[in-house]
Short mmCIF file of C-alpha atoms in Angstrom, two decimals:
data_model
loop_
_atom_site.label_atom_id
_atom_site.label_comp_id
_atom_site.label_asym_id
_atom_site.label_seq_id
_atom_site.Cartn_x
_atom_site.Cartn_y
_atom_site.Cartn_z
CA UNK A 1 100.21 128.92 93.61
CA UNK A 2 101.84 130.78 96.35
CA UNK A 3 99.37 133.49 98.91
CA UNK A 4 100.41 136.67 96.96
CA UNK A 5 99.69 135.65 93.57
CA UNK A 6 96.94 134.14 94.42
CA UNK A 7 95.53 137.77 96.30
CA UNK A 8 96.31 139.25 92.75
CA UNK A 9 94.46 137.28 90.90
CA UNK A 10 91.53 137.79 93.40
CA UNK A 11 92.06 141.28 93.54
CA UNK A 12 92.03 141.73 89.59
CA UNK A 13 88.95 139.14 88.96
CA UNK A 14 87.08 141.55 91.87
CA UNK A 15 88.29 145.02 90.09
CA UNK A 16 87.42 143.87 86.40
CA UNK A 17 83.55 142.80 87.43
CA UNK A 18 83.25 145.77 89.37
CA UNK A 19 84.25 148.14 86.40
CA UNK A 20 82.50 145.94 83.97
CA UNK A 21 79.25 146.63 85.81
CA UNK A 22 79.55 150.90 86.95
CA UNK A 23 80.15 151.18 83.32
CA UNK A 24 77.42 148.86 82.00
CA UNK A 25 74.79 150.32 84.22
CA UNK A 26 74.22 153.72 82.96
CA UNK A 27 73.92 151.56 79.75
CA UNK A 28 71.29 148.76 80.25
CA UNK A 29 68.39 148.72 82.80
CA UNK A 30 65.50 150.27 84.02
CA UNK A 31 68.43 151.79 86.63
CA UNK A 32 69.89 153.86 83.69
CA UNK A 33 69.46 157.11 85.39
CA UNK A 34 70.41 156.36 88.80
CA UNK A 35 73.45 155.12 87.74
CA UNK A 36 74.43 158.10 85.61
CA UNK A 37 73.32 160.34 89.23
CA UNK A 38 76.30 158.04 91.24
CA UNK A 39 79.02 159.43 88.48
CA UNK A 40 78.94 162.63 90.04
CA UNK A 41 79.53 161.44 93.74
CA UNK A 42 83.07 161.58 94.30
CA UNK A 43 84.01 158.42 96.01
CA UNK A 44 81.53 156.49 93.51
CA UNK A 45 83.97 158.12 90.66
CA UNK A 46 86.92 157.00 92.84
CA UNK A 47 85.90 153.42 93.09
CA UNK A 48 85.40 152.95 89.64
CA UNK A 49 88.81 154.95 88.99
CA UNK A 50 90.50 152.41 91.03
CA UNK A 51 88.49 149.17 89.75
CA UNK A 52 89.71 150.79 86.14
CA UNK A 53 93.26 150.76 86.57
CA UNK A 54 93.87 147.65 88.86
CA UNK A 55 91.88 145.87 85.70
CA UNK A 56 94.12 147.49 83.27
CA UNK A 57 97.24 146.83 85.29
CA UNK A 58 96.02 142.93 85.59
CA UNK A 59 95.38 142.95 81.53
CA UNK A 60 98.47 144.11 81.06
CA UNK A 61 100.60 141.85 82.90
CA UNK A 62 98.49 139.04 81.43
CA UNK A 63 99.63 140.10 77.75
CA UNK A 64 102.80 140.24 78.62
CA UNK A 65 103.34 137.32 79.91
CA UNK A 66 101.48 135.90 77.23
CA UNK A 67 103.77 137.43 74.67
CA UNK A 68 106.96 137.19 76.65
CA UNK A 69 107.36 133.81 78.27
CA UNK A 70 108.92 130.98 76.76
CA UNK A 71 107.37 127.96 75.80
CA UNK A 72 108.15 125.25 78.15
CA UNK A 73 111.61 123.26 76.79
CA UNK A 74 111.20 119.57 75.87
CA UNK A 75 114.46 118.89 75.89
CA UNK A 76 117.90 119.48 78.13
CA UNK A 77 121.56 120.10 76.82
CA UNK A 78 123.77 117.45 79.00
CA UNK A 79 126.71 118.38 77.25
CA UNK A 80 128.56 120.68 74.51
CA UNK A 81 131.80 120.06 73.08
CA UNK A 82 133.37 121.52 69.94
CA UNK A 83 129.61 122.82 68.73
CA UNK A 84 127.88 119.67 69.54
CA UNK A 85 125.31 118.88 71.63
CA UNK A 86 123.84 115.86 74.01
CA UNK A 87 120.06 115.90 74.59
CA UNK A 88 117.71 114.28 76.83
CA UNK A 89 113.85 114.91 76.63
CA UNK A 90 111.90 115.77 79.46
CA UNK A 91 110.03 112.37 78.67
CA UNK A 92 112.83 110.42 79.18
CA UNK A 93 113.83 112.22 82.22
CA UNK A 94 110.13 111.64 84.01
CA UNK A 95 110.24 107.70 82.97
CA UNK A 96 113.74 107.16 84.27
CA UNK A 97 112.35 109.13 87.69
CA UNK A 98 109.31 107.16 88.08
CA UNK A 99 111.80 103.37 86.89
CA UNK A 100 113.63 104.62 90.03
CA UNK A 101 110.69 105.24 92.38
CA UNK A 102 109.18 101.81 91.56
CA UNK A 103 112.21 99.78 91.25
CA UNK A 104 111.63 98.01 94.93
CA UNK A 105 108.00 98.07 94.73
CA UNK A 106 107.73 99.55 97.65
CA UNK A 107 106.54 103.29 96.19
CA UNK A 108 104.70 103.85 93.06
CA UNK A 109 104.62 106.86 90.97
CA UNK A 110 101.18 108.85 90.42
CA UNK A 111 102.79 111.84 88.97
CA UNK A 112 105.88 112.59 87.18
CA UNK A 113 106.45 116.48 86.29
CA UNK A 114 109.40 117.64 84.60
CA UNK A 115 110.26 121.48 83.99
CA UNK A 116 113.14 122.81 81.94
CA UNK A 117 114.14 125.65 83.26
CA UNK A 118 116.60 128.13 81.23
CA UNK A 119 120.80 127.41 81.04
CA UNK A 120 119.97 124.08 81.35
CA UNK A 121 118.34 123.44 84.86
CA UNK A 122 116.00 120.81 85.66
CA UNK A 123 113.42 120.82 88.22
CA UNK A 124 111.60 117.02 88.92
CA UNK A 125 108.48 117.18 90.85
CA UNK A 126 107.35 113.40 92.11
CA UNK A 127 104.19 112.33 93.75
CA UNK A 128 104.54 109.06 95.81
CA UNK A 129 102.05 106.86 96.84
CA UNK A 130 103.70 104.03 99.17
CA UNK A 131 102.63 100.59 99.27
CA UNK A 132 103.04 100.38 103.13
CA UNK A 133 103.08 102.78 106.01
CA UNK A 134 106.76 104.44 106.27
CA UNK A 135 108.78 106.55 108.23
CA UNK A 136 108.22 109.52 105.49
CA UNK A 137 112.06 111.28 107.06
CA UNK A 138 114.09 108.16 106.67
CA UNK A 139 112.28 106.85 103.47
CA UNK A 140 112.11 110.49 101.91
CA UNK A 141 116.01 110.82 101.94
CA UNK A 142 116.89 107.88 100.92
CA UNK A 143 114.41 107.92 97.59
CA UNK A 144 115.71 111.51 97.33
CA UNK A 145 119.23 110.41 97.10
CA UNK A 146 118.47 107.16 94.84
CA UNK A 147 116.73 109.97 92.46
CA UNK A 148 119.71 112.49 92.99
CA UNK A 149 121.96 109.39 91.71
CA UNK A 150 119.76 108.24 88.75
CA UNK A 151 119.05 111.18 87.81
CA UNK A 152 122.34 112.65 88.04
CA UNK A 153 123.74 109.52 85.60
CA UNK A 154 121.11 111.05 82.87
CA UNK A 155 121.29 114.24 82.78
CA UNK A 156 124.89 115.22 84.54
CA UNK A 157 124.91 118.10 86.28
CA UNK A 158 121.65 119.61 84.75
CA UNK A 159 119.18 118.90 87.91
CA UNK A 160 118.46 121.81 89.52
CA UNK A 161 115.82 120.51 92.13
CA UNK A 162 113.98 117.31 93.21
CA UNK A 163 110.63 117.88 95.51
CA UNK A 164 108.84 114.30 96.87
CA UNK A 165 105.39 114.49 97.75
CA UNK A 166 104.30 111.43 99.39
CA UNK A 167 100.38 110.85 99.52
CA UNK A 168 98.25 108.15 101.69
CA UNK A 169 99.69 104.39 101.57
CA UNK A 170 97.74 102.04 100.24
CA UNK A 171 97.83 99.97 103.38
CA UNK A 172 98.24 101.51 106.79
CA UNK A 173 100.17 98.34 108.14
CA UNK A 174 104.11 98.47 108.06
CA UNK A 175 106.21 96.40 105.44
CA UNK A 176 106.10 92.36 106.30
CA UNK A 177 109.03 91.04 106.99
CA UNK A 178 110.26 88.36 105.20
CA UNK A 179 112.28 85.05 105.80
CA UNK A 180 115.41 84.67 104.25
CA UNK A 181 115.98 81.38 102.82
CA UNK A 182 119.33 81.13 102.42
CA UNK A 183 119.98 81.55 106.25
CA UNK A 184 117.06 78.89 107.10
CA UNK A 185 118.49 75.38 108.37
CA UNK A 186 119.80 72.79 105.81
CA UNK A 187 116.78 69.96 105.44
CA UNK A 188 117.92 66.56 106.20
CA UNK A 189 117.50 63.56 103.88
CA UNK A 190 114.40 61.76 103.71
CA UNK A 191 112.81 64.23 106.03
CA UNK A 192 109.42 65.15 104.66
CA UNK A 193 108.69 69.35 104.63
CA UNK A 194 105.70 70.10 102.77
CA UNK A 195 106.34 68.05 99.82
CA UNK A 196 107.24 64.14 99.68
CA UNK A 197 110.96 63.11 99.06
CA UNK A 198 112.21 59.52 98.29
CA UNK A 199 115.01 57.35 99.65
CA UNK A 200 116.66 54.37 97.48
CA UNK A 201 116.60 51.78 99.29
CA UNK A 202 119.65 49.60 99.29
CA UNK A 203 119.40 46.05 101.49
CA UNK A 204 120.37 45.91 104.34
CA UNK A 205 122.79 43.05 106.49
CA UNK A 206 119.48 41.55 107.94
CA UNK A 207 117.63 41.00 104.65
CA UNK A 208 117.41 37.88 102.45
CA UNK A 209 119.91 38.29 99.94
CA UNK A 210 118.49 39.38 96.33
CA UNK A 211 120.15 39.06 93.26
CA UNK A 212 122.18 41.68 91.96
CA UNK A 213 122.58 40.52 88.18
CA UNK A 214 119.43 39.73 86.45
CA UNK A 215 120.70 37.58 83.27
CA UNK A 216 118.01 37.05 80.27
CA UNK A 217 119.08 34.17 78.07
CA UNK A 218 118.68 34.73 74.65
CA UNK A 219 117.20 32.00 72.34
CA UNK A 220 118.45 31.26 69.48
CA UNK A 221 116.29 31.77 66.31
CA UNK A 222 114.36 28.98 65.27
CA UNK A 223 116.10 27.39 61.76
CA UNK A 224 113.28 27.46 58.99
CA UNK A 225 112.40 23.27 57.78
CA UNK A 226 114.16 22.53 54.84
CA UNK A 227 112.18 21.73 51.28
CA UNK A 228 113.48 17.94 51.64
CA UNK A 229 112.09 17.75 55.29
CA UNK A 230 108.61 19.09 53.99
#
């Protein structure tokens, strides 16, 4: 809520109690006829004049805008062609947003808010919390254009605007950085780094010689006696 609406709405809560209690008073209370005396003192009267039509001013616009603004749209038109129509929902619009936020797991989403606004423009309101301390200018563009991109694949040319609010990081140190692998030199055989690895042994010129063929000799079944033998 922006400074000058927010003076209205002070302004009108402030005029409505004041003309809810001048007129009230010569009502209730053991103040009934003092408060009929102050209607004929001329900047009382004006007061309550003033109080009367800032409060009827503030009802109005209230009941207008109650009767004339449109219910928030749940879904966007993408595209028309030949009297069809593509759709996307505003649901599908907020979980795509907050897929892209948290896709490196570097940022998470805490609030996703979608607004359809009319001919088809859509406004994306993200609250970040990141996972390390960041440079907020660098990071901040480059998750606004990721979610221009994304976002932009959905819904075409439908988004309107995308505002980032980044909150406190969960931890206040920066982003480890990590080894790569890959570029880490090659391990050589039989070299033992943090885990045991085996060699075959094969023998050597100064070792006794050991056979290379084991041969098992098969014996041959034993014939069963004969009934004449017996």
């Amino acid at each position: 809520m922006n400074a000058f609406k927010r003076i209205c709405l002070f302004l009108f809560g402030v005029s409505g109690i004041v003309a809810l209690v001048t007129l009230a008073l010569p009502w209730f209370g053991p103040w009934t006829r003092g408060a009929t005396t102050l209607m004929t003192v001329n900047w009382y009267v004006t007061m309550v004049q003033v109080a009367l039509g800032i409060t009827a001013l503030g009802v109005l616009v209230s009941l207008g805008r109650a009767i004339f603004t449109p219910r928030k749209s749940k879904t966007v038109v993408v595209t028309k062609q030949s009297g069809d129509e593509v759709t996307v929902t505003t649901a599908a619009i907020s979980s795509q947003a907050a897929h892209i936020v948290e896709e490196d797991h570097d940022f998470f989403a805490e609030r996703v808010t979608v607004v359809a606004k009319r001919r088809g423009h859509v406004r994306v309101f993200v609250r970040v919390r990141p996972a390390h301390a960041i440079n907020v200018t660098e990071e901040g563009a480059r998750l606004h254009a990721r979610l221009e991109e994304g976002l932009s694949a959905l819904c075409g040319k439908s988004i309107d605007r995308i505002v980032l609010e980044f909150v406190e990081p969960d931890s206040l140190d920066p982003k480890p950085e990590y080894l790569d692998v890959s570029e880490s030199p090659s391990v050589e055989a039989g070299s033992y780094v943090g885990a045991a690895t085996y060699e075959t042994l094969a023998p050597s010129s100064s070792s006794p010689d050991y056979p290379t063929e084991i041969t098992v000799p098969m014996a041959s079944p034993v014939e069963a006696p004969s009934p004449e033998e017996g």
